[in-house]
Every structure is written in structure tokens, then in C-alpha cells.
Tab-separated table of C-alpha atoms in Angstrom:
chain	number	residue	atom	x	y	z
A	1	MET	CA	-8.057	-30.324	48.047
A	2	LYS	CA	-8.575	-31.228	44.167
A	3	ILE	CA	-10.994	-28.359	44.207
A	4	LEU	CA	-8.291	-25.727	45.479
A	5	LEU	CA	-5.955	-27.400	42.499
A	6	ALA	CA	-9.035	-27.046	39.846
A	7	SER	CA	-9.878	-23.895	41.148
A	8	LEU	CA	-6.017	-22.633	40.206
A	9	CYS	CA	-5.999	-24.207	36.742
A	10	VAL	CA	-8.781	-22.043	36.010
A	11	ILE	CA	-7.765	-18.898	37.350
A	12	SER	CA	-4.292	-20.031	35.484
A	13	LEU	CA	-5.979	-19.906	32.009
A	14	LEU	CA	-8.585	-16.422	32.603
A	15	VAL	CA	-4.729	-15.231	33.211
A	16	ILE	CA	-3.121	-16.310	30.465
A	17	LEU	CA	-5.784	-16.538	27.245
A	18	PRO	CA	-5.657	-12.846	27.316
A	19	SER	CA	-3.360	-12.295	26.798
A	20	VAL	CA	-2.437	-15.315	23.990
A	21	PHE	CA	-5.982	-13.474	22.746
A	22	ALA	CA	-4.495	-10.447	22.344
A	23	ALA	CA	-0.771	-11.548	20.758
A	24	SER	CA	-2.478	-13.455	18.209
A	25	SER	CA	-5.407	-10.869	17.064
A	26	SER	CA	-2.728	-8.456	16.265
A	27	SER	CA	-1.961	-9.935	12.739
A	28	GLU	CA	-6.003	-10.796	12.327
A	29	ASP	CA	-8.215	-7.376	13.622
A	30	PHE	CA	-8.227	-5.396	10.305
A	31	ASP	CA	-11.241	-4.652	7.899
A	32	PHE	CA	-9.457	-4.142	5.222
A	33	PHE	CA	-6.588	-3.007	3.033
A	34	TYR	CA	-5.349	0.018	1.058
A	35	PHE	CA	-4.266	-0.109	-2.202
A	36	VAL	CA	-1.186	2.214	-2.803
A	37	GLN	CA	0.082	3.314	-6.310
A	38	GLN	CA	2.770	6.413	-6.503
A	39	TRP	CA	3.757	8.509	-9.376
A	40	PRO	CA	6.889	8.611	-9.996
A	41	GLY	CA	7.452	11.865	-11.481
A	42	SER	CA	5.387	13.305	-8.113
A	43	TYR	CA	8.182	11.269	-6.125
A	44	CYS	CA	11.373	12.935	-8.196
A	45	ASP	CA	9.875	16.729	-8.927
A	46	THR	CA	10.311	17.947	-5.109
A	47	GLN	CA	13.532	19.303	-3.174
A	48	LYS	CA	13.889	15.554	-2.213
A	49	LYS	CA	14.704	14.361	-5.704
A	50	CYS	CA	14.801	10.551	-5.965
A	51	CYS	CA	17.523	8.014	-7.311
A	52	PHE	CA	16.675	5.072	-9.806
A	53	PRO	CA	16.834	1.245	-8.636
A	54	THR	CA	20.204	-0.226	-9.747
A	55	SER	CA	17.954	-2.138	-12.797
A	56	GLY	CA	17.522	1.153	-14.181
A	57	LYS	CA	15.050	3.643	-14.588
A	58	PRO	CA	11.467	2.229	-13.950
A	59	ALA	CA	8.628	2.808	-17.184
A	60	ALA	CA	6.574	6.076	-17.138
A	61	ASP	CA	3.772	4.056	-15.108
A	62	PHE	CA	2.340	4.487	-11.408
A	63	GLY	CA	4.378	1.656	-8.788
A	64	ILE	CA	2.520	0.147	-5.941
A	65	HIS	CA	4.073	1.635	-3.028
A	66	GLY	CA	2.179	-0.819	-0.627
A	67	LEU	CA	-0.884	-3.118	0.601
A	68	TRP	CA	-1.832	-1.757	3.603
A	69	PRO	CA	-4.003	-3.135	6.449
A	70	ASN	CA	-6.757	-0.658	7.726
A	71	TYR	CA	-9.468	-0.721	10.478
A	72	LYS	CA	-12.718	1.442	9.172
A	73	ASP	CA	-12.079	4.254	11.857
A	74	GLY	CA	-9.026	5.581	9.736
A	75	THR	CA	-6.090	3.827	12.147
A	76	TYR	CA	-4.122	1.158	10.561
A	77	PRO	CA	-2.597	-1.845	12.739
A	78	SER	CA	1.362	-1.350	11.984
A	79	ASN	CA	4.519	-3.892	12.861
A	80	CYS	CA	2.358	-6.990	13.636
A	81	ASP	CA	4.803	-9.776	13.515
A	82	ASP	CA	8.542	-9.506	14.392
A	83	THR	CA	9.199	-13.231	13.815
A	84	LYS	CA	8.053	-13.388	10.782
A	85	PRO	CA	10.929	-10.859	9.280
A	86	PHE	CA	11.015	-10.790	5.171
A	87	ASP	CA	12.586	-13.484	3.156
A	88	LYS	CA	13.120	-12.496	-0.667
A	89	SER	CA	13.724	-16.362	-1.230
A	90	THR	CA	10.302	-16.866	-0.304
A	91	ILE	CA	8.995	-14.759	-3.270
A	92	SER	CA	12.169	-15.716	-5.992
A	93	ASP	CA	9.537	-15.986	-8.249
A	94	LEU	CA	8.134	-12.815	-8.082
A	95	ILE	CA	11.679	-10.051	-8.429
A	96	THR	CA	11.099	-9.129	-11.747
A	97	SER	CA	7.398	-8.688	-12.058
A	98	MET	CA	8.099	-6.801	-8.790
A	99	LYS	CA	11.119	-5.317	-10.326
A	100	ARG	CA	8.661	-3.976	-13.043
A	101	SER	CA	6.013	-2.785	-11.017
A	102	TRP	CA	7.182	-2.287	-7.090
A	103	PRO	CA	10.395	-0.741	-7.767
A	104	THR	CA	12.902	1.744	-5.266
A	105	LEU	CA	13.114	5.447	-5.857
A	106	ALA	CA	14.527	6.017	-2.142
A	107	CYS	CA	18.479	7.652	-2.150
A	108	PRO	CA	20.425	5.890	-2.232
A	109	SER	CA	19.437	4.034	-4.938
A	110	GLY	CA	19.072	0.243	-4.134
A	111	SER	CA	18.060	-2.864	-5.624
A	112	GLY	CA	14.286	-2.704	-3.718
A	113	ASP	CA	14.801	-5.085	-1.047
A	114	ALA	CA	14.923	-2.327	1.422
A	115	PHE	CA	12.118	-1.365	-0.023
A	116	TRP	CA	9.939	-4.443	-0.360
A	117	GLU	CA	11.584	-5.588	3.462
A	118	HIS	CA	9.602	-1.634	5.214
A	119	GLU	CA	6.492	-3.020	3.548
A	120	TRP	CA	6.438	-6.886	4.601
A	121	GLU	CA	7.353	-6.145	8.353
A	122	LYS	CA	5.051	-2.629	8.893
A	123	HIS	CA	2.802	-3.566	6.826
A	124	GLY	CA	2.121	-7.235	5.650
A	125	THR	CA	3.232	-8.153	8.588
A	126	CYS	CA	-0.828	-7.786	10.005
A	127	SER	CA	-2.112	-9.030	6.796
A	128	GLU	CA	-0.706	-12.688	8.215
A	129	SER	CA	-3.287	-14.201	9.207
A	130	VAL	CA	-5.136	-14.265	5.904
A	131	ILE	CA	-2.695	-14.556	3.901
A	132	ASP	CA	1.552	-14.918	3.537
A	133	GLN	CA	4.267	-13.337	2.208
A	134	HIS	CA	4.448	-14.957	-1.183
A	135	GLU	CA	0.748	-14.054	-0.877
A	136	TYR	CA	1.001	-10.339	0.185
A	137	PHE	CA	3.080	-9.402	-2.286
A	138	GLN	CA	1.289	-11.676	-5.772
A	139	THR	CA	-1.738	-9.980	-4.773
A	140	ALA	CA	-0.118	-6.855	-4.763
A	141	LEU	CA	1.098	-7.345	-8.038
A	142	ASN	CA	-2.061	-8.914	-9.179
A	143	LEU	CA	-4.289	-5.903	-8.312
A	144	LYS	CA	-1.482	-3.719	-10.119
A	145	GLN	CA	-2.781	-5.462	-13.610
A	146	LYS	CA	-6.274	-4.713	-12.588
A	147	THR	CA	-5.829	-1.173	-11.799
A	148	ASP	CA	-4.382	0.581	-14.906
A	149	LEU	CA	-4.454	3.946	-13.694
A	150	LEU	CA	-2.538	5.495	-16.190
A	151	GLY	CA	-4.173	3.891	-19.108
A	152	ALA	CA	-7.620	5.259	-17.557
A	153	LEU	CA	-6.476	9.171	-17.476
A	154	THR	CA	-4.864	9.038	-20.469
A	155	LYS	CA	-7.717	7.408	-22.258
A	156	ALA	CA	-9.382	10.526	-20.835
A	157	GLY	CA	-7.035	12.963	-22.082
A	158	ILE	CA	-5.417	13.983	-18.544
A	159	ASN	CA	-1.490	13.106	-19.571
A	160	PRO	CA	2.359	13.343	-17.831
A	161	ASP	CA	2.283	16.217	-19.405
A	162	GLY	CA	3.652	18.628	-16.742
A	163	ASN	CA	-0.046	20.046	-17.140
A	164	SER	CA	-2.429	21.002	-14.576
A	165	TYR	CA	-5.977	18.946	-14.785
A	166	SER	CA	-8.899	19.369	-12.465
A	167	LEU	CA	-8.817	16.935	-9.380
A	168	GLU	CA	-12.273	16.263	-10.305
A	169	SER	CA	-11.378	14.906	-13.022
A	170	ILE	CA	-8.819	12.786	-12.781
A	171	ARG	CA	-10.914	11.037	-9.858
A	172	ASP	CA	-13.331	10.563	-12.219
A	173	SER	CA	-11.478	9.347	-15.163
A	174	ILE	CA	-10.252	6.704	-12.967
A	175	LYS	CA	-13.661	6.161	-11.201
A	176	GLU	CA	-15.486	5.463	-14.428
A	177	SER	CA	-12.059	3.332	-15.606
A	178	ILE	CA	-11.639	0.898	-12.882
A	179	GLY	CA	-15.129	1.453	-11.511
A	180	PHE	CA	-14.264	2.317	-7.778
A	181	THR	CA	-14.435	5.756	-6.237
A	182	PRO	CA	-10.384	5.954	-5.500
A	183	TRP	CA	-8.559	8.893	-3.197
A	184	ILE	CA	-5.466	10.861	-4.700
A	185	GLU	CA	-2.818	11.910	-2.585
A	186	CYS	CA	-1.286	15.224	-3.941
A	187	ASN	CA	2.702	16.212	-2.958
A	188	ARG	CA	4.164	19.532	-3.640
A	189	ASP	CA	7.394	20.046	-6.613
A	190	GLU	CA	10.145	22.400	-5.932
A	191	SER	CA	7.643	25.560	-6.474
A	192	GLY	CA	5.798	24.803	-4.454
A	193	ASN	CA	3.081	23.534	-6.602
A	194	SER	CA	0.454	20.557	-5.763
A	195	GLN	CA	1.118	17.628	-7.938
A	196	LEU	CA	-0.783	14.145	-8.310
A	197	TYR	CA	1.451	11.885	-6.048
A	198	GLN	CA	-0.485	8.815	-5.127
A	199	VAL	CA	-4.007	7.049	-5.821
A	200	TYR	CA	-5.290	4.920	-3.011
A	201	LEU	CA	-7.963	2.314	-4.093
A	202	CYS	CA	-9.668	-0.089	-1.401
A	203	VAL	CA	-9.182	-3.510	-1.231
A	204	ASP	CA	-11.100	-6.394	1.125
A	205	ARG	CA	-10.258	-8.014	3.709
A	206	SER	CA	-9.146	-10.868	1.364
A	207	GLY	CA	-7.426	-8.892	-0.607
A	208	SER	CA	-8.993	-10.479	-3.697
A	209	GLY	CA	-11.075	-7.442	-5.146
A	210	LEU	CA	-11.705	-3.509	-4.844
A	211	ILE	CA	-14.404	-2.354	-2.708
A	212	GLU	CA	-15.592	1.296	-2.044
A	213	CYS	CA	-13.328	2.953	0.550
A	214	PRO	CA	-14.808	2.465	3.895
A	215	VAL	CA	-12.647	6.178	5.136
A	216	PHE	CA	-10.501	7.834	3.376
A	217	PRO	CA	-7.557	9.201	4.697
A	218	HIS	CA	-6.666	13.201	5.497
A	219	GLY	CA	-5.146	14.989	3.210
A	220	LYS	CA	-5.973	17.555	0.897
A	221	CYS	CA	-5.021	18.461	-3.295
A	222	GLY	CA	-5.963	21.297	-5.162
A	223	ALA	CA	-8.641	21.618	-7.169
A	224	GLU	CA	-6.267	21.790	-10.241
A	225	ILE	CA	-3.169	19.870	-9.542
A	226	GLU	CA	-0.038	19.276	-11.995
A	227	PHE	CA	0.628	15.629	-13.176
A	228	PRO	CA	4.278	15.855	-14.247
A	229	SER	CA	6.327	14.255	-16.284
A	230	PHE	CA	8.778	10.881	-15.944
């Protein structure tokens, strides 16, 4: 009887453990981050338009879109832990910086809370084995300070003036300044012209440093792209 009970216990553990490991791995199993910044002029210069946040028009600078865990095969985890919802009180000391560096441009006009909630719950929860909610937002803000995209571009004579610049010159000027190869995402203005929209940089799994991207997202820009004003 004791042998039978022991055997049943072992079998029960073998059934339970895989489900436990599967549940816990969802927030741990990723390879690197994409750190994504967007140009507000390109967000707004589309048929969709934009709305400034309730705090007023953001600065004419690249703003954070998100910090996204990814796999080396090009896929990514999402919405990994619905037991850890966005809690603004945990980042109260960061709100002023986030309004400046991570502004919302979605309509209707908002404070930014809905944007940050979306980013945490879709992407941030998949990194919580490495960084908690406060660290997630702090890490993104730190990366923004380390990566002056607008400064890198204007130093190379690439200005947000509505003119077109070569994709190669944009990519090369950022790489020369920051030291790592960016991926450039374009969107289209109301006239259908390709324009500089977002810049992706890759970050190691700890969130502490930039790396060369193991894989780039899909998508394509023209050889010449506009850099609209804001």
C-alpha cells in the first residue's frame, strides 16, 4: 500500500509540475528587448491624425513607444501576467519624466495613463522575472537618456524640416552616434510619402545595455524618406 501511495504521489507531481513550469516561464522566456522610439511629427502627419496629451504639446523630440521583450526568431510574448495590472502608484516618482519622454499622442487626448497601462500589460509583464513594474519604466527612461536620436540626426545635418533624406544616412548617423545599428520603421503621410516614424534599438535581456539586434522586424522604407516637422 505504501509503495502504491508513493507511486501515485510521484505521478501527481509529474502531472502538476509541467503546468507550473509552463505558467512561470511565460514571463521569463525571452531573449532581448526592442527599445522603440517614435517621431511625433510622423505619428501626427497621417490620415489618422493625433491628439496632444492633456499636459500640452510634447517637445519636438523622439518619444518612447515601448520596451518590448522579443525572441531571436522574430516572435514575441505578450500579456504574460494578468495578475500584475498597471499600478500608477508604483511609478509616482517617474510620472513627470514619463510625461516628458513617453507622451501619448492617441485620440482622444489623455494623460498618458492608458498608454502606459497598455505597454506594461502587453509587454512589461513579460519581463517581470528580470525587472519589476517600476524598473520597467525606469529602464526605458534611462535608455532614452542614453540614446539622443534627434541629436545624432541633427549633428549629421538631418533635420525635421519636411525634407527627404536617404535611409542609409539616417541609419548610419544613428549608428555612428550610439554605436549600434538601428532599424528604421516608416509610415506614410496624407500624400502617401514614406516618412521616418520609429527607431528600434536592441537591449540585452537585463535591460542594462544596448546590443546589436539578433533580428530586425519586418517592414520596408523607401531609399529616400521624409523627416517631417512637429
